XYZ file of C-alpha atoms in Angstrom:
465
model
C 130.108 131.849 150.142
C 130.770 133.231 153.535
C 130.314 129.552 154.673
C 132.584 128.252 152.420
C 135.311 130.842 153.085
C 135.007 130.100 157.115
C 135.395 125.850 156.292
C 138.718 126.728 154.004
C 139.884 129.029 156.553
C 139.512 126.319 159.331
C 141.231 123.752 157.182
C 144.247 125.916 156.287
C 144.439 126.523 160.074
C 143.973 122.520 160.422
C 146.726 121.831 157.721
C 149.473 123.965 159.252
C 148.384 122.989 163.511
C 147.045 126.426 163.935
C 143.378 125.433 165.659
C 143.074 123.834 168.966
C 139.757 123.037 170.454
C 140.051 122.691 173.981
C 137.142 120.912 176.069
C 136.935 121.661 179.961
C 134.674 119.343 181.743
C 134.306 118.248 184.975
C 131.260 116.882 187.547
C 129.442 120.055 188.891
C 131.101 121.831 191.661
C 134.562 120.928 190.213
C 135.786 124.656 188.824
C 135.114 124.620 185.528
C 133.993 128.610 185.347
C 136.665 129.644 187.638
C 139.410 127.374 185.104
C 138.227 128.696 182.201
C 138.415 132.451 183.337
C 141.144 131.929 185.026
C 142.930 130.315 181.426
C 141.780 133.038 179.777
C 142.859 135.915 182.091
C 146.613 134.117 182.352
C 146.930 133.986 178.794
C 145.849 137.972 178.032
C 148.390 138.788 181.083
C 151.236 136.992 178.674
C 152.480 140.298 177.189
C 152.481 142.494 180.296
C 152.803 140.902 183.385
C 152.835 136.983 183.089
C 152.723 134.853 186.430
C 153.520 131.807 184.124
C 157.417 130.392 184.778
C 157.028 126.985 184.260
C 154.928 127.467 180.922
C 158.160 127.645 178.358
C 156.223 129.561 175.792
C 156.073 132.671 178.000
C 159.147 132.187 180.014
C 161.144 131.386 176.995
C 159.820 134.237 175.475
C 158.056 132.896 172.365
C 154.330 133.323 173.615
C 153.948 137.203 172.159
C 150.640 137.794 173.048
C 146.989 136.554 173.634
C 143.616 138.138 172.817
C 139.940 137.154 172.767
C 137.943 136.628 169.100
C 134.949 136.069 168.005
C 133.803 132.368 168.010
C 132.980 130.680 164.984
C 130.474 128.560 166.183
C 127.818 131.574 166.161
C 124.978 128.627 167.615
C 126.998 127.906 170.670
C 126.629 130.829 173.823
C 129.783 132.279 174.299
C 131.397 131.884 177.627
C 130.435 134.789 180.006
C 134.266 135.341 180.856
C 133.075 139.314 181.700
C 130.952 138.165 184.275
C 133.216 135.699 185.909
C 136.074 138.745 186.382
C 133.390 140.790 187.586
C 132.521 138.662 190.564
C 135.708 137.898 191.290
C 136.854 142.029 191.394
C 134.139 142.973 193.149
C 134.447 143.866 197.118
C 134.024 141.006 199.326
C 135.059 138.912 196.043
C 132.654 135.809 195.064
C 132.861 132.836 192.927
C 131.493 133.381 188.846
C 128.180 131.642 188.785
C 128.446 128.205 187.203
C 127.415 127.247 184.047
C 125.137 124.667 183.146
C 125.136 124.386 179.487
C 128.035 124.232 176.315
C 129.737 127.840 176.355
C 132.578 128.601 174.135
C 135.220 131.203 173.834
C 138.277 131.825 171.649
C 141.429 133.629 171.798
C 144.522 134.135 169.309
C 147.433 133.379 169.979
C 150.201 135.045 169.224
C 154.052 133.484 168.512
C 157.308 133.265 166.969
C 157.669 129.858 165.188
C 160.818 127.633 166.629
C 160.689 124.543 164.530
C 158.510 123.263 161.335
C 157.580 124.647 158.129
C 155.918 127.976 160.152
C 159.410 128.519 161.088
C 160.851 129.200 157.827
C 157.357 130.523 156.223
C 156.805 133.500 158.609
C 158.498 135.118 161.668
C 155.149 134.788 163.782
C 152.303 132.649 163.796
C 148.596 132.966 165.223
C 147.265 129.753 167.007
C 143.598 130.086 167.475
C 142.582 128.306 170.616
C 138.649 127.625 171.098
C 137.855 126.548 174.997
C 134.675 124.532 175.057
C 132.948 124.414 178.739
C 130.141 121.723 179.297
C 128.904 119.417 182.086
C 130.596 116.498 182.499
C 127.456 114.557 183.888
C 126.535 114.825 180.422
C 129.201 112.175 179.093
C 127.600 109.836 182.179
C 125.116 109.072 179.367
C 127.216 107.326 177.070
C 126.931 104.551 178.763
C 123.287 104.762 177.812
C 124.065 103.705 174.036
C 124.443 100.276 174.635
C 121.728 99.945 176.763
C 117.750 99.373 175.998
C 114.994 100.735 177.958
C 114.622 97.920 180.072
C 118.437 96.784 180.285
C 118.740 100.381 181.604
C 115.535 100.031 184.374
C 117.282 97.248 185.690
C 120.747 98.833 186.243
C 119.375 101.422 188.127
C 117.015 99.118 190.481
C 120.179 97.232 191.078
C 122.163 100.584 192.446
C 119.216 101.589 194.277
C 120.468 101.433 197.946
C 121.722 102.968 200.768
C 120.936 106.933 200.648
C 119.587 106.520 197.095
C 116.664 104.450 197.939
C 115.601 107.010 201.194
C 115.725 109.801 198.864
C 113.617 107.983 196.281
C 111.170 107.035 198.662
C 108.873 109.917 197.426
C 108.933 108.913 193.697
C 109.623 104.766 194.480
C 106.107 105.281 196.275
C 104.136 107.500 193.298
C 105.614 105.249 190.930
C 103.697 101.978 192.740
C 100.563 102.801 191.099
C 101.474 103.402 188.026
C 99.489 100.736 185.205
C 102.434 99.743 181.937
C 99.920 98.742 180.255
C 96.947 101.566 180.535
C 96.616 104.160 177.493
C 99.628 106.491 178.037
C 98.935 109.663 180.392
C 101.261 111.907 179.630
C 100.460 114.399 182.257
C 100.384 111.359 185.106
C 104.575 110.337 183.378
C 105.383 114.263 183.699
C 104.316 114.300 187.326
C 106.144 110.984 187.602
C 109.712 112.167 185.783
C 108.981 115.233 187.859
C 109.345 113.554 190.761
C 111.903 111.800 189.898
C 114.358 114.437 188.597
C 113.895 116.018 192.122
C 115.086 112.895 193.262
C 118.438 112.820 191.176
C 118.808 116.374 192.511
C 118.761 115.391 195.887
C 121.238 113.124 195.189
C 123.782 115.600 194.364
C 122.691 118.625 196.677
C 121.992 116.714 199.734
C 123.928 113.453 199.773
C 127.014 115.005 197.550
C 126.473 111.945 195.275
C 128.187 112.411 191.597
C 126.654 109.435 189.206
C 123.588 110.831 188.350
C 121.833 109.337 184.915
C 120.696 110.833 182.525
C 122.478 113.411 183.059
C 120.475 116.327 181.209
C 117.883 115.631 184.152
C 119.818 117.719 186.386
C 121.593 120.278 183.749
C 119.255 120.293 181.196
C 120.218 123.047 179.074
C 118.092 124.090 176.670
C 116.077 121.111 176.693
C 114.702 122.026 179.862
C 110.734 121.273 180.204
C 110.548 119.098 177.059
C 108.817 115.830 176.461
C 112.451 113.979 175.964
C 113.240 114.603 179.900
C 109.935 112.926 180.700
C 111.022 109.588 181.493
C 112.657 107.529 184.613
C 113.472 103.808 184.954
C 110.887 101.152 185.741
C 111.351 100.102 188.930
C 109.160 97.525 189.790
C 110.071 94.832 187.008
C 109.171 92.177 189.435
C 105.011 92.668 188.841
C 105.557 91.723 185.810
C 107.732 89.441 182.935
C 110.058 90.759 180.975
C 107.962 89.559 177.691
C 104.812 91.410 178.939
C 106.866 94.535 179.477
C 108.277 94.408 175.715
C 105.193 93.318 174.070
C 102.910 95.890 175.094
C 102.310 98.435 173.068
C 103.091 102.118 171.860
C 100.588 104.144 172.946
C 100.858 102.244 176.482
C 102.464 104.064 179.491
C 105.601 101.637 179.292
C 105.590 102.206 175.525
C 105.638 106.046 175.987
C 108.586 105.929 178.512
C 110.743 103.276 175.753
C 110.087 105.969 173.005
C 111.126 108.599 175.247
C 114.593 107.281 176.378
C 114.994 105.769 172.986
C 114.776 109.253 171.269
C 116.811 110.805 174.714
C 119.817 107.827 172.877
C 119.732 108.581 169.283
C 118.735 112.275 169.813
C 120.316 114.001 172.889
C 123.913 111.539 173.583
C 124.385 110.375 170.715
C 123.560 114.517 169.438
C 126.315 115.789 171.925
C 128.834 113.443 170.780
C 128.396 113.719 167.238
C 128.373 117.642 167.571
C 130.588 117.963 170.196
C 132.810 115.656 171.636
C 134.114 114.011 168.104
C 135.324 117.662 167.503
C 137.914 118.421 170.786
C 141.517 118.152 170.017
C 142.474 118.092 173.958
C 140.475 117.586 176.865
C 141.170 118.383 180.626
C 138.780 116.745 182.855
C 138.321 118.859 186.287
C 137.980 116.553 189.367
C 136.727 117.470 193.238
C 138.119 115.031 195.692
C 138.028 117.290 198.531
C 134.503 117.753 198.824
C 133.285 113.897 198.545
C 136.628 112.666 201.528
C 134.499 115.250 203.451
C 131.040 114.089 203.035
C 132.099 110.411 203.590
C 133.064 107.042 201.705
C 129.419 106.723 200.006
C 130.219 110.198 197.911
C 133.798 109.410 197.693
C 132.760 105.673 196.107
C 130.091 107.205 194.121
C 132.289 109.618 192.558
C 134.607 107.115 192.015
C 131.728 104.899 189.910
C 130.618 108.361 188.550
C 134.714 108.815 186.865
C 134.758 105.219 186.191
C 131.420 106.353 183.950
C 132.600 109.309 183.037
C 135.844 107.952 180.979
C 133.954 105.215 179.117
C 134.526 108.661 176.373
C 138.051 107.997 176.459
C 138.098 104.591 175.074
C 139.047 104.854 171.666
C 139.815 101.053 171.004
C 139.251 99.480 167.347
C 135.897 97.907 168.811
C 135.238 100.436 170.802
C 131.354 102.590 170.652
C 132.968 105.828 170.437
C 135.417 104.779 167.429
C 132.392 103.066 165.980
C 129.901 105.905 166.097
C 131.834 109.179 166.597
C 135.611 109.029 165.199
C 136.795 111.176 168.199
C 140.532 112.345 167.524
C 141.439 113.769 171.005
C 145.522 113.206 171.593
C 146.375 114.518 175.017
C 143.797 114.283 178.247
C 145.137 115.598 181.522
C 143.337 115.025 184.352
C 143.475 118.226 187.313
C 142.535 117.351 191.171
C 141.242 121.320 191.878
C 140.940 123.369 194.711
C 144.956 122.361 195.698
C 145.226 125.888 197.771
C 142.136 124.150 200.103
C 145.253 121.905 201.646
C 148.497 122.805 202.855
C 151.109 122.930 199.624
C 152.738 119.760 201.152
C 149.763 117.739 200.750
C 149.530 118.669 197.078
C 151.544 115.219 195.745
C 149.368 113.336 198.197
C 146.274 114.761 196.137
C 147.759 114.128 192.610
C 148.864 110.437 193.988
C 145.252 109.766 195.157
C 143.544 111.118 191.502
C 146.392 108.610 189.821
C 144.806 105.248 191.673
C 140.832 107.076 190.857
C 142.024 107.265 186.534
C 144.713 104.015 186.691
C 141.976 101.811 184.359
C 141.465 105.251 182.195
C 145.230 105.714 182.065
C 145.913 102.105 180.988
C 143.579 102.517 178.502
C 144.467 105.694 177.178
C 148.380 104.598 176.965
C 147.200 101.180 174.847
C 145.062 103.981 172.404
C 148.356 106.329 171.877
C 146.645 109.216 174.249
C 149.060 111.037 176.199
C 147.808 111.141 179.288
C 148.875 112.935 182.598
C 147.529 114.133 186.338
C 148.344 117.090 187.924
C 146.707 119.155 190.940
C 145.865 122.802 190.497
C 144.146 126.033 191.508
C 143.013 127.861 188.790
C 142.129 130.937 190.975
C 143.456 131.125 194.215
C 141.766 131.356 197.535
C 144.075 130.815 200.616
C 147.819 132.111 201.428
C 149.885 129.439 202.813
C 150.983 129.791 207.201
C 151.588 127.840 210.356
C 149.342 127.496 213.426
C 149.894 126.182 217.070
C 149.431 122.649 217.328
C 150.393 120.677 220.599
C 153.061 123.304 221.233
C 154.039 122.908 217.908
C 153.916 124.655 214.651
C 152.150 123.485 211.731
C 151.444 124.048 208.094
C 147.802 125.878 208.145
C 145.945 127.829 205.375
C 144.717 131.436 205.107
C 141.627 132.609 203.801
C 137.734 133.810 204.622
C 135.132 131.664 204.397
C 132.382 131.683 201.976
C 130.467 133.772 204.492
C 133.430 136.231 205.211
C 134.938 134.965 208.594
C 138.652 135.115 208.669
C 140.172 131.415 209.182
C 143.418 129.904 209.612
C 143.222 126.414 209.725
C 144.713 122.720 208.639
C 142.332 120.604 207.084
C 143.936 117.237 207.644
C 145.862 115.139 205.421
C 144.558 114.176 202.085
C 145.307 109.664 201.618
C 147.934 108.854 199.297
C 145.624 106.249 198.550
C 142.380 105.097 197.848
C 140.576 105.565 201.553
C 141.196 102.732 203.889
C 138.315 101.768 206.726
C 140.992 103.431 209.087
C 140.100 106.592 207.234
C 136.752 106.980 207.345
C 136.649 105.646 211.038
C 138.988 109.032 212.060
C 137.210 111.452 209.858
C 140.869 112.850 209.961
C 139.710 115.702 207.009
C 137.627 118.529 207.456
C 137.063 120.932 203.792
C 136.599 124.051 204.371
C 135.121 126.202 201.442
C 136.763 129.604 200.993
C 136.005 132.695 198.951
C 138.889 133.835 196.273
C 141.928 136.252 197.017
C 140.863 139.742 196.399
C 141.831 140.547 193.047
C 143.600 143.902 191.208
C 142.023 144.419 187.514
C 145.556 145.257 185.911
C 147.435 141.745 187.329
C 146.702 138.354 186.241
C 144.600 136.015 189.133
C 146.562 133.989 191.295
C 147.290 130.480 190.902
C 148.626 127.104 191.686
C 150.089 125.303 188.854
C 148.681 126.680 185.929
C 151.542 127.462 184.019
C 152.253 123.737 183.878
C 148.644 122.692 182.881
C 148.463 125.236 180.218
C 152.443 123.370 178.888
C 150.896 120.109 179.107
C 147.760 120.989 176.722
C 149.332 123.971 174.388
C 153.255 123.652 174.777
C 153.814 121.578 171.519
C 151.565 123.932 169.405
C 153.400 127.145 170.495
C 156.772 125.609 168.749
């Protein structure tokens, strides 16, 4: 009964647009922690001392109040928002630890009615607003759906190049002795996928690559250690033909590894879709271009395939997979460029211009399906103080801030391309990132911020009417 109560509750909130369900998601290293506690620290500040002008609901006046509930997904683990404040209050301040699974936390939101039937029902309203946080490598998998084992093995031999193939030399070598055909050895394809999950994480902590598949090998979640994350691609499909490969048998060492990623389809992606994704209402999708223009035009393309990957979720055509399989009913996507106090404020449009040209497919896309779509550039908690430094006997827009490591820096990064990177970019190396630590914080004010107030209008202005 208590079941019951909690569905018709949920579909009385439903019926009169009282329940958002918000999903953050971004590649790793793009701010998701520090956005959601930063979204949730704005919104409690509402009543007392909001830094929020250009969100109308609180400058208008309508926005009462905010406070945290409990979830009602009980199986999901809430978001450690505590923990996030914590490391940011603390003295030298530090960056919340990431997360690397689906979190979830909910506030209330409360506000006086301008327009609709809650207008003339009831002088305030409640909005209940449910923030879901999970890896965005994860939706790199969807992909995955319309693929078979071997369809799959080849796509990946085909992008093997470059740095990817000298940091799979390890498990490309291992892998040469490997029989298809001998009685499966599960403890010789654990040593294999072993080796080859250390592989994808090299290719995100060494070479700052982004496409990464599947992507539970490197955020694994609770499925960390189990038989499903035992596989990899076959690699060396020219031994053999493609009909020997699919005739042999089950209890082979090729069968093993198609039952594996066949149960890793139906099980784990098409799982997180089904539970997840065909669930969120609005969805901001957190993107790092800073760090890839630094680490050069192989992570700055491979990001860009990675996003390209990435919003095969948002195509929500007639035809399309995810209207086939999952129904997904999200209306408004924005995508964020973070990290906008790592470059001098008038590089900010720059940035946003640059994340446009990444998304244009997405955003063509997304317009044809009826999804309002938008780009902005933010800083969900700030870490630098605008100033000026000497350059050429000249003074010029510089940043603020101490580094991760606590040395006090003033400096100009270099200017962000207003468009996609041209060979004249990469030949100056014209942009240096430099990572900083956050602001130190009070307890009793809200965190700084860049642009916030207008990311939190674009997703949850037309519900606080």
């Amino acid at each position: 009964m208590i079941h019951l109560g909690q569905e018709l509750n949920k579909l009385v909130n439903r019926g009169l647009d009282r329940h958002v369900r918000l999903a953050v998601t971004g590649l790793s290293r793009a701010g998701k922690t520090a956005f959601i506690t930063s979204l949730v620290n704005q919104l409690q500040h509402v009543s007392t001392n909001p830094r929020l002008p250009l969100f109308p609901a609180v400058s208008d006046g309508h926005l009462l109040g905010a406070r945290r509930v409990p979830q009602v997904d009980m199986h999901v683990p809430a978001f450690g928002y505590e923990e996030g404040m914590q490391a940011l209050l603390q003295s030298p301040p530090h960056w919340p630890e990431p997360t690397r699974d689906v979190s979830q936390i909910r506030m209330a939101l409360r506000f006086k009615p301008q327009k609709g039937p809650l207008k003339l029902l009831q002088d305030t309203a409640t909005l209940y607003l449910d923030i879901i946080d999970y890896p965005g490598e994860w939706l790199l998998d969807l992909p995955l759906l319309e693929m078979d084992y071997l369809a799959w093995s080849k796509q990946q031999a085909r992008l093997m190049t470059g740095r990817r193939q000298q940091l799979a030399s390890d498990w490309l070598a291992a892998g040469e002795t490997l029989d298809p055909f001998a009685p499966a050895d599960e403890q010789a394809l654990a040593l294999l996928a072993a080796t080859f999950t250390d592989y994808l994480f090299k290719c995100k902590a060494e070479a700052g690559l982004h496409w990464v598949q599947p992507g539970r090998f490197v955020l694994p979640g609770e499925l960390a250690g189990a038989p499903v994350l035992q596989f990899f691609p076959f690699m060396w499909l020219e031994k053999y033909t493609e009909a020997q490969l699919n005739e042999a048998g089950d209890d082979t060492n090729i069968g093993l590894l198609k039952r594996r990623y066949k149960y890793y389809q139906q099980h784990v992606v098409k799982g997180f879709y089904r539970e997840h994704f065909s669930r969120f209402d609005r969805q901001i999708i957190l993107v790092d271009c800073l760090q890839p223009l630094n680490a050069g035009r192989e992570s700055f393309n491979d990001m860009r395939h990675a996003l390209n990957q990435l919003m095969q979720s948002f195509h929500y055509g007639r035809s399309s997979l995810l209207r086939r399989l999952f129904s997904p009913r999200i209306d408004k996507v924005l995508f964020a460029a973070t990290k906008a106090d790592h470059i001098t404020p008038e590089q900010h449009p720059n940035l946003v211009s640059l994340l446009q040209q990444m998304v244009n497919e997405a955003w063509q896309t997304a317009s044809f399906e009826g999804i309002n779509m938008s780009c902005t550039s933010l800083a969900a908690i700030q870490a630098t103080e605008p100033g000026f430094v000497d350059h050429q006997g000249k003074q010029v827009p510089a940043l603020r801030g101490h580094t991760l490591s606590g040395q006090a820096q003033t400096v100009f990064p270099g200017e962000v391309p207003r468009r996609l990177p041209d060979d004249a970019f990469w030949q100056a190396q014209g942009f240096d990132f430099v990572s900083f630590r956050p602001l130190p914080q009070q307890s009793d004010e809200p965190l700084p911020h860049i642009r916030m107030d207008k990311t939190l209008a674009f997703l949850l202005g037309d519900k606080l009417r």
